[in-house]
Amino acid sequence: MDSALLIHRLHFAFTITFHYLFPQLTMGLAPLIVVLKTLALRKNDETYNQAARFWAKIFGINFVLGVVTGIPMEFQFGTNWSHFSRFAGGVIGQTLAMEGMFAFFLESAFLGLFLYGEKRLSPKGHWWAAFAVFLGSWLSGFFIIATNAWMQHPVAYTRTPDGSFQLASFWGLVLNPWAWWQYAHNMSGAMITGSFAMAAVGAFYLLCGRHEKHARIFVKVGVLAGVLSSLVQLFPSGDGQGRMVAQHQPVTLAAMEALFQSQPGAPIVLIGQPNTDAHNIDNPIIIPEMLSFLTYRRWRAQVQGLDAFPPAAWPQNIPLLYYSYHIMVGLGTIFIAIMVIATFLLWRGKLFDARWMLWVLLLAVPFPYIANTAGWFTAELGRQPWLVYGLLRTDQGYSRTVSAGNGLFTLLGFMGMYTVLGILFLFLLRREIEHGPEPDAPERPSIAPVKQGG
Amino acid sequence: METLWFILVALMLTAYVILDGFDIGAGIIYLLIGKTNRERRLVLRAIGPVWDGNEVWLVAAGGTLYFAFPLLYASSFSGFYLPLTMVLWLLILRAIGIEFRPHIDNPVWRSFFDGVFSLSSVLLAVFFGAALGNVIRGVPLDRDGYFFEPLWTNWRIGPYPGILDWYTVVAGLVALAALAIHGGLYVATKTEDALNARARGVVVLLLPLLFLLTCASLVATVSIRHQVLDNYRAHPVSFVIPIIVFGCLGAMPWAVRKGKDRLAFAASCLYLAGMLVGAAFGLYPDVLPASTTPAYSLTIYNTAAGRHGLMVGLVWWTVAMILTLSYFFFIYRKFRGKVSLEAADEGY
């Protein structure tokens, strides 16, 4: 592989992977904060407002990191992928510009009001500020998904003689069926991150015996939202997304499952290591005929394997694609199990005393991040070797004028910068969780010598 | 249609410079006027609820530029690869400077983020000015409409210049002085007493410098790129733009001395708008002139997206802009008036 191409791919992969750690929590928490604000209005109970304020603080820190790591994404379309932008800008410029114009303005304008303007607004007004932030973050998600969906499944374009793509139908672009399945799947994924985070903080407080009143709200809201979003993640959103892939990117499906040979009654592999030299799976544990059923709803249906396609059309990194997909699906299944059991305990009124379950909820918090990241790896590695599926190859899209040396320089810069950002984020998050949701919690003695300096 | 989108993108960028300009400007003079923690918090409160919304104008203008002129976006962003990436780093540092400072009540923590915020603001102003300087001076475009500029070559203007040469450095200094004044006047309108007086003091000190730098940059622009005058000669009424620029330069010291901070701030907005609109008018219909040969220059015609896309965009852009202006009107009204630390608002 051309080294400049490799650097540009790593550059985008690193910055987008780090970036998406933050928006998934933003988009997952925003509706939950609206729920807390609604409960505060309905029940006229200040506890819910304190709970909302606590999550707003975490939301605020998270949002800053989402914004500052998000601006580089838009810039990179031009800086690192200029050939792609030149050819595809006539179509995806629409959705990217709409994201800025509709979503970012709404979100940023009302976030300041939501975080710092509670005293300047009526309780209802503050609810609307929270709702505007939620709407902005979800709109932003839609426009980005619509952009990615066009790259996965290009629709509504014409091609000019110089090879560039131009918009043919606005509604065709916005109503791309791939976009709506992907959006549903992505947003329920974000909701899983948000609800697991809320439940985990609640579980932590209950295990420590602190802020019990608030902690019960966090666990209850987190578990109920968690069970709903984990189930939606599997069906209908995951199922619909999977059938989109089967229909429009059959070679990707074969690579995700590491199905080397076409066969009727294809099995699904639960665990096993793909061997791309021998074209088989080592140490497989399988469910026979399951893949045929999931894809075509018939146990004996013929599923195309990788051998049905020329190797030049295969995604280049089959093992990583296979593992990403299997990690995503495996974790998604575990999330359903955790949340269904937690909901059962909640229904029986035993959850707040079931310490083992609270431990599970607490320790589960990193895994939605891993699952969401693995899901995006599946989407992006699965699209290879194409940038615009079937139309523009990845090796045709990067900036020819930017050398590998310059690309590596900025990649290393971003790595250093993001390491610092990640440490600061965890540090500040820990402080907020330590401080807790109660405003009159006694101040802990500060470690710093406050009297000195000025 | 291409001309209309040129005007809309230019207006969005102007809105960005005026809006984010005052919070960048507040960052430039932050350490000069904020002597105590209390004063620094007041400056941050003055910009706190609005800076992020202001910065979105850059993202939205960038998105609109991408949508309307994809080749221009592709060419300029890859050609200005290094300085744009550094701008991103500075935007990151500035954001965490503002937002992370108040989280921990410790003098060392605060001082660190004060420095980060101020230094990144200074450098951003210089980078933005130099970027505009590069666009006016021209860049070494090739036949395909691409280029790559190193950060500097020999600091002279020739067919293969660097991002920084004597001309773009002057442009960077103009931006630094102009935004420092702009931020100073904004802080003056939002604060009282010692802080207000110090902000006005900085402005009074810098105004003569801005006058000299503005004159120098205009003379330099005409001498290195006399084509900028073509549009002005063709439409003499446009000479009203430089008249407005100098009118504002004269009005600012007068208004500051009279204690009319808001009027002075309005003049500063108009000054920035005049400089930017004047530059855009001089460039049109070029959007990125070539320093190699004029035939390679990027114009609004050879970089625009397809006509259907531009038509459709006009519909949603108009809807979105009406919504956006209503939010901004609402937000600035909610946070109007002088800032104080007694108000029960949280943050900063």
mmCIF file of N, CA and C in Angstrom, chain A residues 62-177:
data_model
loop_
_atom_site.group_PDB
_atom_site.id
_atom_site.type_symbol
_atom_site.label_atom_id
_atom_site.label_comp_id
_atom_site.label_asym_id
_atom_site.label_seq_id
_atom_site.Cartn_x
_atom_site.Cartn_y
_atom_site.Cartn_z
ATOM 1 N N ASN A 62 -18.347 16.577 28.295
ATOM 2 C CA ASN A 62 -18.329 15.659 27.166
ATOM 3 C C ASN A 62 -18.562 16.406 25.852
ATOM 4 N N PHE A 63 -19.474 17.376 25.903
ATOM 5 C CA PHE A 63 -19.826 18.129 24.702
ATOM 6 C C PHE A 63 -18.622 18.922 24.183
ATOM 7 N N VAL A 64 -17.885 19.564 25.105
ATOM 8 C CA VAL A 64 -16.710 20.340 24.688
ATOM 9 C C VAL A 64 -15.754 19.441 23.913
ATOM 10 N N LEU A 65 -15.521 18.236 24.435
ATOM 11 C CA LEU A 65 -14.589 17.338 23.754
ATOM 12 C C LEU A 65 -15.159 16.873 22.421
ATOM 13 N N GLY A 66 -16.470 16.676 22.362
ATOM 14 C CA GLY A 66 -17.086 16.306 21.085
ATOM 15 C C GLY A 66 -16.919 17.401 20.050
ATOM 16 N N VAL A 67 -17.080 18.662 20.471
ATOM 17 C CA VAL A 67 -16.953 19.772 19.527
ATOM 18 C C VAL A 67 -15.516 19.902 19.039
ATOM 19 N N VAL A 68 -14.574 19.927 19.992
ATOM 20 C CA VAL A 68 -13.199 20.216 19.561
ATOM 21 C C VAL A 68 -12.596 19.064 18.764
ATOM 22 N N THR A 69 -13.050 17.835 19.006
ATOM 23 C CA THR A 69 -12.537 16.747 18.176
ATOM 24 C C THR A 69 -13.383 16.563 16.918
ATOM 25 N N GLY A 70 -14.532 17.252 16.850
ATOM 26 C CA GLY A 70 -15.391 17.132 15.679
ATOM 27 C C GLY A 70 -15.010 18.075 14.563
ATOM 28 N N ILE A 71 -14.555 19.289 14.920
ATOM 29 C CA ILE A 71 -14.178 20.241 13.875
ATOM 30 C C ILE A 71 -13.079 19.654 12.974
ATOM 31 N N PRO A 72 -12.058 18.957 13.545
ATOM 32 C CA PRO A 72 -11.059 18.343 12.655
ATOM 33 C C PRO A 72 -11.652 17.359 11.645
ATOM 34 N N MET A 73 -12.796 16.743 11.973
ATOM 35 C CA MET A 73 -13.364 15.786 11.031
ATOM 36 C C MET A 73 -13.811 16.491 9.753
ATOM 37 N N GLU A 74 -14.539 17.598 9.940
ATOM 38 C CA GLU A 74 -14.988 18.334 8.752
ATOM 39 C C GLU A 74 -13.789 18.843 7.948
ATOM 40 N N PHE A 75 -12.783 19.362 8.653
ATOM 41 C CA PHE A 75 -11.597 19.875 7.954
ATOM 42 C C PHE A 75 -10.899 18.778 7.155
ATOM 43 N N GLN A 76 -10.866 17.545 7.712
ATOM 44 C CA GLN A 76 -10.097 16.489 7.054
ATOM 45 C C GLN A 76 -10.658 16.074 5.693
ATOM 46 N N PHE A 77 -11.960 16.302 5.492
ATOM 47 C CA PHE A 77 -12.494 16.037 4.160
ATOM 48 C C PHE A 77 -11.713 16.833 3.114
ATOM 49 N N GLY A 78 -11.312 18.056 3.497
ATOM 50 C CA GLY A 78 -10.549 18.872 2.563
ATOM 51 C C GLY A 78 -9.060 18.647 2.670
ATOM 52 N N THR A 79 -8.531 18.567 3.919
ATOM 53 C CA THR A 79 -7.082 18.510 4.059
ATOM 54 C C THR A 79 -6.521 17.156 3.607
ATOM 55 N N ASN A 80 -7.119 16.062 4.051
ATOM 56 C CA ASN A 80 -6.535 14.748 3.779
ATOM 57 C C ASN A 80 -7.221 13.979 2.651
ATOM 58 N N TRP A 81 -8.461 14.352 2.317
ATOM 59 C CA TRP A 81 -9.227 13.598 1.328
ATOM 60 C C TRP A 81 -9.746 14.534 0.249
ATOM 61 N N SER A 82 -8.837 15.351 -0.286
ATOM 62 C CA SER A 82 -9.280 16.411 -1.191
ATOM 63 C C SER A 82 -9.814 15.864 -2.511
ATOM 64 N N HIS A 83 -9.250 14.756 -3.005
ATOM 65 C CA HIS A 83 -9.779 14.219 -4.259
ATOM 66 C C HIS A 83 -11.202 13.719 -4.072
ATOM 67 N N PHE A 84 -11.436 13.075 -2.960
ATOM 68 C CA PHE A 84 -12.786 12.624 -2.637
ATOM 69 C C PHE A 84 -13.736 13.821 -2.546
ATOM 70 N N SER A 85 -13.300 14.884 -1.860
ATOM 71 C CA SER A 85 -14.158 16.062 -1.708
ATOM 72 C C SER A 85 -14.452 16.703 -3.049
ATOM 73 N N ARG A 86 -13.428 16.759 -3.887
ATOM 74 C CA ARG A 86 -13.625 17.356 -5.192
ATOM 75 C C ARG A 86 -14.685 16.601 -5.982
ATOM 76 N N PHE A 87 -14.647 15.259 -5.916
ATOM 77 C CA PHE A 87 -15.582 14.466 -6.705
ATOM 78 C C PHE A 87 -16.951 14.337 -6.042
ATOM 79 N N ALA A 88 -16.972 14.217 -4.724
ATOM 80 C CA ALA A 88 -18.239 13.914 -4.048
ATOM 81 C C ALA A 88 -18.875 15.129 -3.384
ATOM 82 N N GLY A 89 -18.137 16.262 -3.337
ATOM 83 C CA GLY A 89 -18.639 17.434 -2.614
ATOM 84 C C GLY A 89 -19.991 17.920 -3.112
ATOM 85 N N GLY A 90 -20.264 17.730 -4.414
ATOM 86 C CA GLY A 90 -21.541 18.173 -4.963
ATOM 87 C C GLY A 90 -22.727 17.457 -4.346
ATOM 88 N N VAL A 91 -22.493 16.278 -3.754
ATOM 89 C CA VAL A 91 -23.591 15.558 -3.097
ATOM 90 C C VAL A 91 -23.477 15.669 -1.581
ATOM 91 N N ILE A 92 -22.337 15.207 -1.014
ATOM 92 C CA ILE A 92 -22.279 15.157 0.448
ATOM 93 C C ILE A 92 -22.041 16.531 1.060
ATOM 94 N N GLY A 93 -21.641 17.520 0.228
ATOM 95 C CA GLY A 93 -21.597 18.887 0.731
ATOM 96 C C GLY A 93 -22.964 19.312 1.245
ATOM 97 N N GLN A 94 -24.010 18.799 0.628
ATOM 98 C CA GLN A 94 -25.375 19.124 1.060
ATOM 99 C C GLN A 94 -25.592 18.739 2.521
ATOM 100 N N THR A 95 -25.325 17.459 2.819
ATOM 101 C CA THR A 95 -25.632 16.996 4.169
ATOM 102 C C THR A 95 -24.660 17.592 5.192
ATOM 103 N N LEU A 96 -23.385 17.748 4.804
ATOM 104 C CA LEU A 96 -22.434 18.307 5.767
ATOM 105 C C LEU A 96 -22.755 19.764 6.061
ATOM 106 N N ALA A 97 -23.157 20.521 5.037
ATOM 107 C CA ALA A 97 -23.503 21.922 5.276
ATOM 108 C C ALA A 97 -24.782 22.016 6.096
ATOM 109 N N MET A 98 -25.739 21.126 5.819
ATOM 110 C CA MET A 98 -26.977 21.157 6.599
ATOM 111 C C MET A 98 -26.714 20.841 8.059
ATOM 112 N N GLU A 99 -25.737 19.969 8.317
ATOM 113 C CA GLU A 99 -25.423 19.675 9.710
ATOM 114 C C GLU A 99 -25.020 20.954 10.447
ATOM 115 N N GLY A 100 -24.121 21.721 9.816
ATOM 116 C CA GLY A 100 -23.700 22.972 10.436
ATOM 117 C C GLY A 100 -24.857 23.950 10.586
ATOM 118 N N MET A 101 -25.634 24.087 9.516
ATOM 119 C CA MET A 101 -26.664 25.129 9.496
ATOM 120 C C MET A 101 -27.852 24.795 10.392
ATOM 121 N N PHE A 102 -28.276 23.533 10.397
ATOM 122 C CA PHE A 102 -29.472 23.194 11.180
ATOM 123 C C PHE A 102 -29.122 22.706 12.581
ATOM 124 N N ALA A 103 -28.121 21.822 12.669
ATOM 125 C CA ALA A 103 -27.904 21.145 13.943
ATOM 126 C C ALA A 103 -26.963 21.922 14.859
ATOM 127 N N PHE A 104 -25.787 22.319 14.350
ATOM 128 C CA PHE A 104 -24.786 22.908 15.239
ATOM 129 C C PHE A 104 -25.238 24.249 15.802
ATOM 130 N N PHE A 105 -25.886 25.052 14.967
ATOM 131 C CA PHE A 105 -26.344 26.346 15.475
ATOM 132 C C PHE A 105 -27.346 26.142 16.609
ATOM 133 N N LEU A 106 -28.288 25.224 16.385
ATOM 134 C CA LEU A 106 -29.319 24.954 17.389
ATOM 135 C C LEU A 106 -28.686 24.465 18.686
ATOM 136 N N GLU A 107 -27.810 23.466 18.526
ATOM 137 C CA GLU A 107 -27.201 22.816 19.675
ATOM 138 C C GLU A 107 -26.341 23.786 20.486
ATOM 139 N N SER A 108 -25.462 24.508 19.785
ATOM 140 C CA SER A 108 -24.511 25.353 20.512
ATOM 141 C C SER A 108 -25.207 26.547 21.129
ATOM 142 N N ALA A 109 -26.204 27.099 20.413
ATOM 143 C CA ALA A 109 -26.877 28.285 20.947
ATOM 144 C C ALA A 109 -27.607 27.916 22.235
ATOM 145 N N PHE A 110 -28.288 26.776 22.244
ATOM 146 C CA PHE A 110 -29.100 26.453 23.414
ATOM 147 C C PHE A 110 -28.314 25.746 24.505
ATOM 148 N N LEU A 111 -27.142 25.197 24.174
ATOM 149 C CA LEU A 111 -26.362 24.563 25.231
ATOM 150 C C LEU A 111 -25.928 25.597 26.268
ATOM 151 N N GLY A 112 -25.467 26.777 25.796
ATOM 152 C CA GLY A 112 -25.069 27.839 26.725
ATOM 153 C C GLY A 112 -26.238 28.223 27.617
ATOM 154 N N LEU A 113 -27.409 28.328 27.012
ATOM 155 C CA LEU A 113 -28.607 28.702 27.766
ATOM 156 C C LEU A 113 -28.981 27.592 28.744
ATOM 157 N N PHE A 114 -28.847 26.345 28.302
ATOM 158 C CA PHE A 114 -29.201 25.212 29.154
ATOM 159 C C PHE A 114 -28.248 25.106 30.346
ATOM 160 N N LEU A 115 -26.929 25.270 30.077
ATOM 161 C CA LEU A 115 -25.959 25.078 31.153
ATOM 162 C C LEU A 115 -25.894 26.278 32.093
ATOM 163 N N TYR A 116 -26.002 27.488 31.536
ATOM 164 C CA TYR A 116 -25.739 28.676 32.365
ATOM 165 C C TYR A 116 -26.942 29.571 32.526
ATOM 166 N N GLY A 117 -28.063 29.231 31.925
ATOM 167 C CA GLY A 117 -29.181 30.173 31.931
ATOM 168 C C GLY A 117 -30.390 29.707 32.721
ATOM 169 N N GLU A 118 -30.218 28.691 33.611
ATOM 170 C CA GLU A 118 -31.409 28.158 34.284
ATOM 171 C C GLU A 118 -32.131 29.235 35.078
ATOM 172 N N LYS A 119 -31.321 30.147 35.698
ATOM 173 C CA LYS A 119 -31.941 31.184 36.529
ATOM 174 C C LYS A 119 -32.615 32.262 35.682
ATOM 175 N N ARG A 120 -32.237 32.340 34.419
ATOM 176 C CA ARG A 120 -32.828 33.373 33.559
ATOM 177 C C ARG A 120 -34.095 32.879 32.876
ATOM 178 N N LEU A 121 -34.425 31.607 33.061
ATOM 179 C CA LEU A 121 -35.556 31.027 32.341
ATOM 180 C C LEU A 121 -36.573 30.487 33.334
ATOM 181 N N SER A 122 -37.803 30.329 32.862
ATOM 182 C CA SER A 122 -38.810 29.641 33.664
ATOM 183 C C SER A 122 -38.499 28.145 33.606
ATOM 184 N N PRO A 123 -39.073 27.341 34.529
ATOM 185 C CA PRO A 123 -38.821 25.886 34.461
ATOM 186 C C PRO A 123 -39.188 25.306 33.098
ATOM 187 N N LYS A 124 -40.287 25.757 32.540
ATOM 188 C CA LYS A 124 -40.676 25.280 31.212
ATOM 189 C C LYS A 124 -39.677 25.725 30.153
ATOM 190 N N GLY A 125 -39.217 26.973 30.263
ATOM 191 C CA GLY A 125 -38.227 27.492 29.312
ATOM 192 C C GLY A 125 -36.955 26.670 29.356
ATOM 193 N N HIS A 126 -36.551 26.285 30.580
ATOM 194 C CA HIS A 126 -35.338 25.495 30.711
ATOM 195 C C HIS A 126 -35.541 24.101 30.123
ATOM 196 N N TRP A 127 -36.751 23.566 30.251
ATOM 197 C CA TRP A 127 -37.061 22.280 29.616
ATOM 198 C C TRP A 127 -36.881 22.401 28.104
ATOM 199 N N TRP A 128 -37.371 23.510 27.547
ATOM 200 C CA TRP A 128 -37.241 23.695 26.099
ATOM 201 C C TRP A 128 -35.778 23.831 25.675
ATOM 202 N N ALA A 129 -34.965 24.473 26.527
ATOM 203 C CA ALA A 129 -33.533 24.571 26.202
ATOM 204 C C ALA A 129 -32.924 23.174 26.139
ATOM 205 N N ALA A 130 -33.295 22.319 27.122
ATOM 206 C CA ALA A 130 -32.785 20.945 27.120
ATOM 207 C C ALA A 130 -33.272 20.209 25.874
ATOM 208 N N PHE A 131 -34.510 20.437 25.522
ATOM 209 C CA PHE A 131 -35.069 19.759 24.357
ATOM 210 C C PHE A 131 -34.360 20.213 23.071
ATOM 211 N N ALA A 132 -34.052 21.508 22.981
ATOM 212 C CA ALA A 132 -33.366 22.027 21.787
ATOM 213 C C ALA A 132 -31.981 21.397 21.660
ATOM 214 N N VAL A 133 -31.289 21.210 22.798
ATOM 215 C CA VAL A 133 -29.967 20.576 22.761
ATOM 216 C C VAL A 133 -30.091 19.131 22.278
ATOM 217 N N PHE A 134 -31.099 18.432 22.782
ATOM 218 C CA PHE A 134 -31.361 17.051 22.354
ATOM 219 C C PHE A 134 -31.651 17.000 20.849
ATOM 220 N N LEU A 135 -32.532 17.885 20.408
ATOM 221 C CA LEU A 135 -32.905 17.908 18.988
ATOM 222 C C LEU A 135 -31.675 18.189 18.122
ATOM 223 N N GLY A 136 -30.866 19.187 18.559
ATOM 224 C CA GLY A 136 -29.667 19.528 17.785
ATOM 225 C C GLY A 136 -28.719 18.359 17.683
ATOM 226 N N SER A 137 -28.496 17.652 18.801
ATOM 227 C CA SER A 137 -27.525 16.563 18.763
ATOM 228 C C SER A 137 -28.037 15.411 17.885
ATOM 229 N N TRP A 138 -29.331 15.173 17.900
ATOM 230 C CA TRP A 138 -29.867 14.071 17.084
ATOM 231 C C TRP A 138 -29.953 14.443 15.610
ATOM 232 N N LEU A 139 -30.192 15.723 15.330
ATOM 233 C CA LEU A 139 -30.165 16.177 13.931
ATOM 234 C C LEU A 139 -28.760 16.051 13.366
ATOM 235 N N SER A 140 -27.791 16.466 14.187
ATOM 236 C CA SER A 140 -26.398 16.379 13.768
ATOM 237 C C SER A 140 -26.051 14.936 13.425
ATOM 238 N N GLY A 141 -26.481 14.024 14.285
ATOM 239 C CA GLY A 141 -26.255 12.603 14.008
ATOM 240 C C GLY A 141 -26.869 12.184 12.689
ATOM 241 N N PHE A 142 -28.072 12.662 12.410
ATOM 242 C CA PHE A 142 -28.724 12.249 11.169
ATOM 243 C C PHE A 142 -27.933 12.700 9.935
ATOM 244 N N PHE A 143 -27.490 13.960 9.947
ATOM 245 C CA PHE A 143 -26.819 14.455 8.739
ATOM 246 C C PHE A 143 -25.493 13.731 8.504
ATOM 247 N N ILE A 144 -24.810 13.383 9.589
ATOM 248 C CA ILE A 144 -23.562 12.637 9.423
ATOM 249 C C ILE A 144 -23.836 11.224 8.912
ATOM 250 N N ILE A 145 -24.882 10.599 9.459
ATOM 251 C CA ILE A 145 -25.236 9.261 8.991
ATOM 252 C C ILE A 145 -25.657 9.316 7.519
ATOM 253 N N ALA A 146 -26.428 10.351 7.152
ATOM 254 C CA ALA A 146 -26.860 10.454 5.756
ATOM 255 C C ALA A 146 -25.646 10.580 4.839
ATOM 256 N N THR A 147 -24.604 11.292 5.321
ATOM 257 C CA THR A 147 -23.374 11.418 4.538
ATOM 258 C C THR A 147 -22.699 10.060 4.386
ATOM 259 N N ASN A 148 -22.551 9.368 5.516
ATOM 260 C CA ASN A 148 -21.900 8.062 5.459
ATOM 261 C C ASN A 148 -22.739 7.071 4.642
ATOM 262 N N ALA A 149 -24.070 7.151 4.788
ATOM 263 C CA ALA A 149 -24.935 6.219 4.062
ATOM 264 C C ALA A 149 -24.798 6.415 2.557
ATOM 265 N N TRP A 150 -24.580 7.666 2.135
ATOM 266 C CA TRP A 150 -24.392 7.893 0.702
ATOM 267 C C TRP A 150 -23.099 7.253 0.214
ATOM 268 N N MET A 151 -22.071 7.262 1.082
ATOM 269 C CA MET A 151 -20.820 6.601 0.705
ATOM 270 C C MET A 151 -20.994 5.084 0.683
ATOM 271 N N GLN A 152 -21.850 4.544 1.582
ATOM 272 C CA GLN A 152 -22.091 3.102 1.624
ATOM 273 C C GLN A 152 -22.986 2.655 0.477
ATOM 274 N N HIS A 153 -23.980 3.490 0.174
ATOM 275 C CA HIS A 153 -24.992 3.102 -0.799
ATOM 276 C C HIS A 153 -25.388 4.356 -1.585
ATOM 277 N N PRO A 154 -24.546 4.744 -2.577
ATOM 278 C CA PRO A 154 -24.784 6.016 -3.272
ATOM 279 C C PRO A 154 -26.095 6.020 -4.050
ATOM 280 N N VAL A 155 -26.893 7.073 -3.833
ATOM 281 C CA VAL A 155 -28.175 7.225 -4.527
ATOM 282 C C VAL A 155 -28.301 8.688 -4.943
ATOM 283 N N ALA A 156 -29.262 8.965 -5.805
ATOM 284 C CA ALA A 156 -29.717 10.327 -6.095
ATOM 285 C C ALA A 156 -28.615 11.228 -6.652
ATOM 286 N N TYR A 157 -27.711 10.644 -7.472
ATOM 287 C CA TYR A 157 -26.615 11.449 -8.026
ATOM 288 C C TYR A 157 -26.594 11.297 -9.544
ATOM 289 N N THR A 158 -25.934 12.269 -10.186
ATOM 290 C CA THR A 158 -25.560 12.086 -11.586
ATOM 291 C C THR A 158 -24.048 12.262 -11.640
ATOM 292 N N ARG A 159 -23.444 11.774 -12.708
ATOM 293 C CA ARG A 159 -21.994 11.909 -12.813
ATOM 294 C C ARG A 159 -21.673 12.788 -14.013
ATOM 295 N N THR A 160 -20.852 13.822 -13.805
ATOM 296 C CA THR A 160 -20.503 14.714 -14.899
ATOM 297 C C THR A 160 -19.312 14.128 -15.652
ATOM 298 N N PRO A 161 -19.019 14.660 -16.878
ATOM 299 C CA PRO A 161 -17.932 14.070 -17.677
ATOM 300 C C PRO A 161 -16.581 14.058 -16.958
ATOM 301 N N ASP A 162 -16.315 15.025 -16.053
ATOM 302 C CA ASP A 162 -15.014 15.022 -15.368
ATOM 303 C C ASP A 162 -14.973 14.014 -14.221
ATOM 304 N N GLY A 163 -16.061 13.264 -14.012
ATOM 305 C CA GLY A 163 -16.050 12.221 -12.994
ATOM 306 C C GLY A 163 -16.650 12.639 -11.670
ATOM 307 N N SER A 164 -17.032 13.912 -11.513
ATOM 308 C CA SER A 164 -17.549 14.329 -10.211
ATOM 309 C C SER A 164 -19.031 13.985 -10.096
ATOM 310 N N PHE A 165 -19.468 13.816 -8.838
ATOM 311 C CA PHE A 165 -20.859 13.467 -8.556
ATOM 312 C C PHE A 165 -21.635 14.741 -8.270
ATOM 313 N N GLN A 166 -22.840 14.833 -8.835
ATOM 314 C CA GLN A 166 -23.691 15.987 -8.546
ATOM 315 C C GLN A 166 -25.042 15.503 -8.066
ATOM 316 N N LEU A 167 -25.651 16.309 -7.202
ATOM 317 C CA LEU A 167 -26.944 15.935 -6.641
ATOM 318 C C LEU A 167 -27.997 15.903 -7.738
ATOM 319 N N ALA A 168 -28.786 14.802 -7.768
ATOM 320 C CA ALA A 168 -29.894 14.735 -8.716
ATOM 321 C C ALA A 168 -31.224 14.894 -8.006
ATOM 322 N N SER A 169 -31.305 14.430 -6.767
ATOM 323 C CA SER A 169 -32.577 14.530 -6.046
ATOM 324 C C SER A 169 -32.305 14.711 -4.563
ATOM 325 N N PHE A 170 -32.732 15.842 -4.044
ATOM 326 C CA PHE A 170 -32.520 16.138 -2.626
ATOM 327 C C PHE A 170 -33.208 15.094 -1.754
ATOM 328 N N TRP A 171 -34.483 14.814 -2.055
ATOM 329 C CA TRP A 171 -35.229 13.871 -1.212
ATOM 330 C C TRP A 171 -34.674 12.464 -1.363
ATOM 331 N N GLY A 172 -34.157 12.143 -2.538
ATOM 332 C CA GLY A 172 -33.513 10.846 -2.713
ATOM 333 C C GLY A 172 -32.332 10.698 -1.771
ATOM 334 N N LEU A 173 -31.548 11.787 -1.587
ATOM 335 C CA LEU A 173 -30.389 11.755 -0.696
ATOM 336 C C LEU A 173 -30.823 11.633 0.758
ATOM 337 N N VAL A 174 -31.832 12.426 1.146
ATOM 338 C CA VAL A 174 -32.244 12.458 2.548
ATOM 339 C C VAL A 174 -33.032 11.203 2.922
ATOM 340 N N LEU A 175 -33.745 10.625 1.947
ATOM 341 C CA LEU A 175 -34.569 9.446 2.241
ATOM 342 C C LEU A 175 -33.891 8.143 1.805
ATOM 343 N N ASN A 176 -32.581 8.176 1.612
ATOM 344 C CA ASN A 176 -31.809 6.968 1.323
ATOM 345 C C ASN A 176 -32.158 5.883 2.351
ATOM 346 N N PRO A 177 -32.705 4.727 1.915
ATOM 347 C CA PRO A 177 -33.135 3.725 2.912
ATOM 348 C C PRO A 177 -31.987 3.275 3.811
#
